[in-house]
Amino acid sequence: MLCLYVTIHHISLQSMASKTVSRIPIIDLSPFTSFASLSSRKLAAKDLASTLHLNGSVGITGHGFPASMLQEIFDIAKKLFDLPYEDKMRAPHPSGPTPHRGYSGPGKEMTGRKTALETNDVSKTEEILRAADYKESYEIGSSENKTQYNILLPEDVFPGFREKTTRLFWELNKTAKAVLDALIMSLGLREEEAAHIRSLHTGHDDQLRLLHYPPIPVGALKGKDTSRLGAHTDWSLFTLLFQDVVGRLEFLDREIGDYVPATPQEGVVYMNVGDMFQRLSNGIYPSAMHRVVIAGNDGEQTTPARYSIPYFVSPIGEGIIEPQKSLIERNGKQVYESVTFNTYSEAMF
């Protein structure tokens, strides 16, 4: 998540975000977004490697995404979700998984289903499956993707929406490419392996997601059937996540066995490894377990609205995702079998 300081509803993020400090390490990747020396890039990659091997999550500075563009993208999200429901439903997300684009209303998704599928604790499965995500979302992708094709609002509903979101989508892709370069170097891959991983990412399978978590009524907080975003790992190579001052994003810290906050900090983007890069790295970098928790005082008041914008960096659908040979040699065994992103996604859906 990219956590630059954005002003929404005239709220100052800087004054509120400084109250707590994140346990999540922060790494400077500016050598990958500037004309830095090879030695500088290697040092940054080494820092990244030392951070990601345990939890698969990190905060990044020097990412190159301008604060002005971040403000613009949050302004677009605010304007979008302020539209009447009937206007948002002029670009409805279909009931099936393809395309994963367009608008979904509150309570339509249950992110925890993936976690329930993967858990061995049967006692938790029912509770996980019962909790619906109290959020609304809008998915946007490349206009050249003919399978995951865009479902866009008509121009008369939101003038300039198509042009603005398309431009910001490709600006985020620049940051994604820089982070991918850092990940590749951090693993010390062979030249042909690095070339293969880069070939898996064209940008046309990435997804920009606008998210709005409406205020939750007090009564809904008294049960366990409402969540912001259930604990899960992402299917992607990795994810960049932007959040407003409300924050409440948390990553699992496997060292202490508990979740820790990804506190909004000026100039920081939070990044988490996804299932596909976990497999490419032969498990050296684990897919980060994360969630969004409900803000409020023990259910005694309505929770505040929250906005966040994840950018999912995904491989091409038919590309072969498998552990790289040099990493198998390093580990002494192959942890994951070969799979395509399409096959894996279908299984998760």
Tab-separated table of C-alpha atoms in Angstrom, residues 36-314:
chain	number	residue	atom	x	y	z
A	36	ALA	CA	21.958	4.887	-9.266
A	37	SER	CA	25.048	2.715	-9.464
A	38	LEU	CA	24.918	-1.070	-9.565
A	39	SER	CA	26.515	-1.205	-6.128
A	40	SER	CA	23.719	1.000	-4.717
A	41	ARG	CA	21.073	-1.248	-6.215
A	42	LYS	CA	22.765	-4.334	-4.801
A	43	LEU	CA	22.817	-2.831	-1.307
A	44	ALA	CA	19.101	-1.955	-1.508
A	45	ALA	CA	18.325	-5.448	-2.826
A	46	LYS	CA	20.258	-6.988	0.066
A	47	ASP	CA	18.194	-4.951	2.540
A	48	LEU	CA	15.017	-6.121	0.805
A	49	ALA	CA	16.075	-9.771	0.985
A	50	SER	CA	16.826	-9.563	4.702
A	51	THR	CA	13.354	-8.115	5.303
A	52	LEU	CA	11.067	-10.252	3.150
A	53	HIS	CA	12.203	-13.766	4.052
A	54	LEU	CA	10.158	-13.926	7.260
A	55	ASN	CA	6.814	-12.216	6.597
A	56	GLY	CA	6.778	-11.159	2.951
A	57	SER	CA	5.821	-7.577	3.813
A	58	VAL	CA	7.755	-4.316	3.787
A	59	GLY	CA	7.359	-0.559	3.674
A	60	ILE	CA	9.092	1.138	0.749
A	61	THR	CA	10.408	4.677	0.316
A	62	GLY	CA	11.971	5.983	-2.877
A	63	HIS	CA	9.263	4.263	-4.958
A	64	GLY	CA	8.925	7.147	-7.401
A	65	PHE	CA	5.123	7.522	-7.330
A	66	PRO	CA	4.359	11.258	-6.901
A	67	ALA	CA	2.270	12.504	-3.983
A	68	SER	CA	0.212	14.601	-6.406
A	69	MET	CA	-0.881	11.486	-8.293
A	70	LEU	CA	-1.741	9.718	-5.074
A	71	GLN	CA	-3.941	12.650	-4.094
A	72	GLU	CA	-5.585	12.508	-7.515
A	73	ILE	CA	-6.369	8.809	-7.266
A	74	PHE	CA	-7.957	9.205	-3.829
A	75	ASP	CA	-9.992	12.160	-5.101
A	76	ILE	CA	-11.284	9.954	-7.916
A	77	ALA	CA	-12.208	7.204	-5.434
A	78	LYS	CA	-14.055	9.672	-3.206
A	79	LYS	CA	-16.020	11.085	-6.133
A	80	LEU	CA	-16.792	7.604	-7.446
A	81	PHE	CA	-18.139	6.191	-4.196
A	82	ASP	CA	-20.133	9.343	-3.479
A	83	LEU	CA	-22.216	8.637	-6.594
A	84	PRO	CA	-25.749	7.272	-6.111
A	85	TYR	CA	-25.866	3.477	-6.010
A	86	GLU	CA	-27.860	3.296	-9.244
A	87	ASP	CA	-25.143	5.260	-11.050
A	88	LYS	CA	-22.369	2.998	-9.746
A	89	MET	CA	-24.395	-0.001	-10.859
A	90	ARG	CA	-24.188	1.195	-14.456
A	91	ALA	CA	-20.808	-0.581	-14.419
A	92	PRO	CA	-21.654	-3.714	-12.391
A	93	HIS	CA	-19.138	-6.413	-11.567
A	94	PRO	CA	-20.508	-9.661	-13.075
A	95	SER	CA	-21.552	-12.461	-10.733
A	96	GLY	CA	-18.752	-14.738	-11.939
A	97	PRO	CA	-14.972	-14.363	-11.696
A	98	THR	CA	-14.443	-13.169	-15.280
A	99	PRO	CA	-14.031	-10.361	-15.803
A	100	HIS	CA	-12.994	-9.256	-12.323
A	101	ARG	CA	-13.831	-5.660	-13.165
A	102	GLY	CA	-16.420	-2.999	-12.412
A	103	TYR	CA	-18.368	-2.076	-9.281
A	104	SER	CA	-19.251	-4.361	-6.337
A	105	GLY	CA	-21.455	-3.161	-3.477
A	106	PRO	CA	-20.991	-3.622	0.297
A	107	GLY	CA	-21.141	-7.199	1.570
A	108	LYS	CA	-20.751	-8.775	-1.872
A	109	GLU	CA	-17.320	-10.258	-1.170
A	110	MET	CA	-15.973	-12.683	1.418
A	111	THR	CA	-12.190	-12.460	1.225
A	112	GLY	CA	-11.826	-14.993	4.015
A	113	ARG	CA	-13.079	-17.789	1.750
A	114	LYS	CA	-9.564	-18.285	0.397
A	115	THR	CA	-8.175	-18.519	3.936
A	116	ALA	CA	-10.908	-20.987	4.894
A	117	LEU	CA	-9.957	-23.114	1.898
A	118	GLU	CA	-6.320	-23.190	2.966
A	119	THR	CA	-6.670	-23.607	6.741
A	120	ASN	CA	-6.365	-26.935	8.540
A	121	ASP	CA	-8.294	-25.632	11.553
A	122	VAL	CA	-11.831	-26.856	10.877
A	123	SER	CA	-13.139	-25.073	13.985
A	124	LYS	CA	-12.381	-21.692	12.381
A	125	THR	CA	-13.777	-22.439	8.931
A	126	GLU	CA	-17.438	-21.684	9.704
A	127	GLU	CA	-16.616	-18.373	11.392
A	128	ILE	CA	-14.379	-17.318	8.521
A	129	LEU	CA	-17.003	-18.158	5.910
A	130	ARG	CA	-19.749	-16.304	7.780
A	131	ALA	CA	-18.055	-12.891	7.799
A	132	ALA	CA	-18.751	-10.735	4.728
A	133	ASP	CA	-16.478	-7.816	3.860
A	134	TYR	CA	-18.203	-4.508	4.579
A	135	LYS	CA	-16.755	-2.561	1.662
A	136	GLU	CA	-17.509	-1.493	-1.894
A	137	SER	CA	-14.985	-1.753	-4.689
A	138	TYR	CA	-14.240	-0.905	-8.284
A	139	GLU	CA	-11.716	-2.861	-10.394
A	140	ILE	CA	-9.813	-1.388	-13.329
A	141	GLY	CA	-7.251	-2.980	-15.652
A	142	SER	CA	-5.525	-2.639	-18.996
A	143	SER	CA	-7.752	-1.731	-21.930
A	144	GLU	CA	-5.797	-4.303	-23.977
A	145	ASN	CA	-6.782	-7.252	-21.793
A	146	LYS	CA	-9.558	-8.992	-23.702
A	147	THR	CA	-10.294	-11.609	-21.016
A	148	GLN	CA	-10.310	-9.375	-17.961
A	149	TYR	CA	-11.849	-6.512	-19.902
A	150	ASN	CA	-12.812	-3.232	-18.276
A	151	ILE	CA	-16.373	-2.417	-17.270
A	152	LEU	CA	-16.349	1.364	-17.153
A	153	LEU	CA	-18.841	3.985	-16.055
A	154	PRO	CA	-20.510	5.927	-18.869
A	155	GLU	CA	-18.902	9.288	-19.540
A	156	ASP	CA	-22.064	11.154	-18.508
A	157	VAL	CA	-21.950	9.523	-15.045
A	158	PHE	CA	-18.302	10.368	-14.336
A	159	PRO	CA	-16.688	12.596	-16.983
A	160	GLY	CA	-12.999	11.763	-17.459
A	161	PHE	CA	-13.098	8.578	-15.364
A	162	ARG	CA	-11.758	6.347	-18.151
A	163	GLU	CA	-8.925	8.694	-19.119
A	164	LYS	CA	-7.819	9.439	-15.561
A	165	THR	CA	-7.847	5.885	-14.248
A	166	THR	CA	-6.075	4.542	-17.361
A	167	ARG	CA	-3.289	7.102	-16.972
A	168	LEU	CA	-2.847	6.385	-13.265
A	169	PHE	CA	-2.920	2.625	-13.892
A	170	TRP	CA	0.134	2.878	-16.157
A	171	GLU	CA	1.929	5.292	-13.840
A	172	LEU	CA	1.599	2.715	-11.082
A	173	ASN	CA	2.951	0.114	-13.471
A	174	LYS	CA	6.247	2.063	-13.549
A	175	THR	CA	6.573	1.704	-9.785
A	176	ALA	CA	5.647	-1.990	-10.068
A	177	LYS	CA	8.436	-2.610	-12.593
A	178	ALA	CA	11.004	-0.974	-10.309
A	179	VAL	CA	9.895	-3.127	-7.358
A	180	LEU	CA	9.993	-6.256	-9.540
A	181	ASP	CA	13.573	-5.423	-10.538
A	182	ALA	CA	14.482	-5.091	-6.859
A	183	LEU	CA	12.842	-8.427	-6.014
A	184	ILE	CA	14.677	-10.185	-8.830
A	185	MET	CA	18.058	-8.795	-7.778
A	186	SER	CA	17.364	-9.560	-4.113
A	187	LEU	CA	17.112	-13.281	-4.921
A	188	GLY	CA	20.406	-13.378	-6.820
A	189	LEU	CA	18.782	-15.062	-9.814
A	190	ARG	CA	20.614	-16.179	-12.924
A	191	GLU	CA	20.286	-13.957	-15.983
A	192	GLU	CA	17.940	-16.327	-17.803
A	193	GLU	CA	15.760	-16.718	-14.697
A	194	ALA	CA	15.495	-12.945	-14.288
A	195	ALA	CA	14.528	-12.611	-17.962
A	196	HIS	CA	11.856	-15.302	-17.554
A	197	ILE	CA	10.252	-13.608	-14.539
A	198	ARG	CA	10.223	-10.245	-16.326
A	199	SER	CA	8.546	-11.893	-19.328
A	200	LEU	CA	5.720	-13.055	-17.045
A	201	HIS	CA	4.803	-9.466	-16.236
A	202	THR	CA	3.573	-7.281	-19.105
A	203	GLY	CA	1.371	-5.048	-16.965
A	204	HIS	CA	-1.750	-6.009	-18.895
A	205	ASP	CA	-2.815	-8.460	-16.178
A	206	ASP	CA	-2.327	-5.999	-13.303
A	207	GLN	CA	-5.338	-4.639	-11.461
A	208	LEU	CA	-6.033	-1.261	-9.915
A	209	ARG	CA	-8.673	-1.473	-7.212
A	210	LEU	CA	-10.513	1.438	-5.630
A	211	LEU	CA	-11.917	0.553	-2.195
A	212	HIS	CA	-14.319	2.322	0.136
A	213	TYR	CA	-15.163	0.938	3.571
A	214	PRO	CA	-18.355	2.748	4.643
A	215	PRO	CA	-19.009	3.555	8.310
A	216	ILE	CA	-20.293	0.436	10.089
A	217	PRO	CA	-23.396	0.788	12.282
A	218	VAL	CA	-22.903	0.019	15.966
A	219	GLY	CA	-25.248	-2.960	15.865
A	220	ALA	CA	-23.255	-4.694	13.145
A	221	LEU	CA	-20.140	-4.680	15.305
A	222	LYS	CA	-21.678	-6.754	18.074
A	223	GLY	CA	-21.579	-9.954	16.058
A	224	LYS	CA	-18.890	-11.671	14.022
A	225	ASP	CA	-20.677	-11.503	10.673
A	226	THR	CA	-19.065	-8.232	9.573
A	227	SER	CA	-15.431	-7.627	8.756
A	228	ARG	CA	-13.461	-4.962	6.948
A	229	LEU	CA	-11.217	-7.379	5.069
A	230	GLY	CA	-10.637	-10.888	6.334
A	231	ALA	CA	-7.141	-12.304	6.829
A	232	HIS	CA	-5.784	-13.597	3.525
A	233	THR	CA	-2.846	-13.749	1.144
A	234	ASP	CA	-2.996	-12.263	-2.353
A	235	TRP	CA	-2.824	-14.371	-5.499
A	236	SER	CA	-0.586	-11.894	-7.307
A	237	LEU	CA	3.181	-11.603	-7.716
A	238	PHE	CA	3.012	-8.765	-5.204
A	239	THR	CA	0.742	-5.906	-4.201
A	240	LEU	CA	1.281	-2.187	-3.630
A	241	LEU	CA	-1.281	-0.793	-1.217
A	242	PHE	CA	-2.316	2.802	-0.595
A	243	GLN	CA	-4.377	3.717	2.475
A	244	ASP	CA	-5.791	6.869	4.010
A	245	VAL	CA	-5.203	8.087	7.563
A	246	VAL	CA	-7.674	5.632	9.094
A	247	GLY	CA	-5.157	2.889	8.351
A	248	ARG	CA	-6.031	-0.398	10.091
A	249	LEU	CA	-4.078	-2.526	7.648
A	250	GLU	CA	-2.204	-5.258	9.524
A	251	PHE	CA	0.343	-7.887	8.485
A	252	LEU	CA	0.999	-11.169	10.269
A	253	ASP	CA	4.360	-11.108	12.036
A	254	ARG	CA	5.324	-14.779	12.094
A	255	GLU	CA	8.106	-14.119	14.582
A	256	ILE	CA	5.686	-13.067	17.334
A	257	GLY	CA	2.650	-14.949	16.024
A	258	ASP	CA	0.413	-11.875	15.881
A	259	TYR	CA	-0.665	-9.101	13.537
A	260	VAL	CA	1.122	-5.742	13.523
A	261	PRO	CA	-0.123	-2.442	12.061
A	262	ALA	CA	1.073	-1.037	8.738
A	263	THR	CA	0.824	2.501	10.051
A	264	PRO	CA	0.428	5.264	7.441
A	265	GLN	CA	3.749	7.075	7.137
A	266	GLU	CA	4.784	9.936	4.917
A	267	GLY	CA	6.355	8.785	1.653
A	268	VAL	CA	5.926	5.055	2.381
A	269	VAL	CA	4.226	2.444	0.204
A	270	TYR	CA	3.495	-0.924	1.830
A	271	MET	CA	4.233	-3.914	-0.364
A	272	ASN	CA	3.352	-7.543	0.217
A	273	VAL	CA	4.510	-10.657	-1.574
A	274	GLY	CA	1.730	-12.693	-3.203
A	275	ASP	CA	1.230	-16.408	-3.832
A	276	MET	CA	2.800	-16.312	-7.305
A	277	PHE	CA	6.101	-14.822	-6.149
A	278	GLN	CA	6.133	-17.177	-3.181
A	279	ARG	CA	6.119	-20.022	-5.703
A	280	LEU	CA	8.706	-18.404	-8.005
A	281	SER	CA	11.020	-17.913	-5.021
A	282	ASN	CA	10.556	-21.555	-3.938
A	283	GLY	CA	9.152	-20.294	-0.627
A	284	ILE	CA	12.130	-18.063	0.214
A	285	TYR	CA	9.721	-15.124	0.250
A	286	PRO	CA	6.403	-16.118	1.862
A	287	SER	CA	3.091	-14.735	0.711
A	288	ALA	CA	2.138	-12.112	3.316
A	289	MET	CA	-0.930	-12.807	5.441
A	290	HIS	CA	-2.768	-9.530	6.023
A	291	ARG	CA	-6.126	-8.092	7.028
A	292	VAL	CA	-7.987	-4.834	7.658
A	293	VAL	CA	-9.462	-4.554	11.141
A	294	ILE	CA	-12.452	-2.551	12.307
A	295	ALA	CA	-11.756	0.817	13.900
A	296	GLY	CA	-13.856	1.954	16.851
A	297	ASN	CA	-14.164	1.810	20.620
A	298	ASP	CA	-15.315	-1.744	21.321
A	299	GLY	CA	-18.431	-1.277	19.224
A	300	GLU	CA	-19.638	1.728	21.200
A	301	GLN	CA	-19.484	4.086	18.225
A	302	THR	CA	-19.882	3.924	14.470
A	303	THR	CA	-16.603	3.124	12.764
A	304	PRO	CA	-15.185	5.783	10.421
A	305	ALA	CA	-15.155	5.433	6.644
A	306	ARG	CA	-11.898	4.188	5.134
A	307	TYR	CA	-10.407	4.422	1.646
A	308	SER	CA	-7.607	2.290	0.243
A	309	ILE	CA	-6.216	1.524	-3.186
A	310	PRO	CA	-4.322	-1.695	-3.866
A	311	TYR	CA	-2.459	-2.257	-7.116
A	312	PHE	CA	-2.105	-5.980	-7.807
A	313	VAL	CA	0.934	-6.936	-9.875
A	314	SER	CA	0.010	-10.154	-11.665
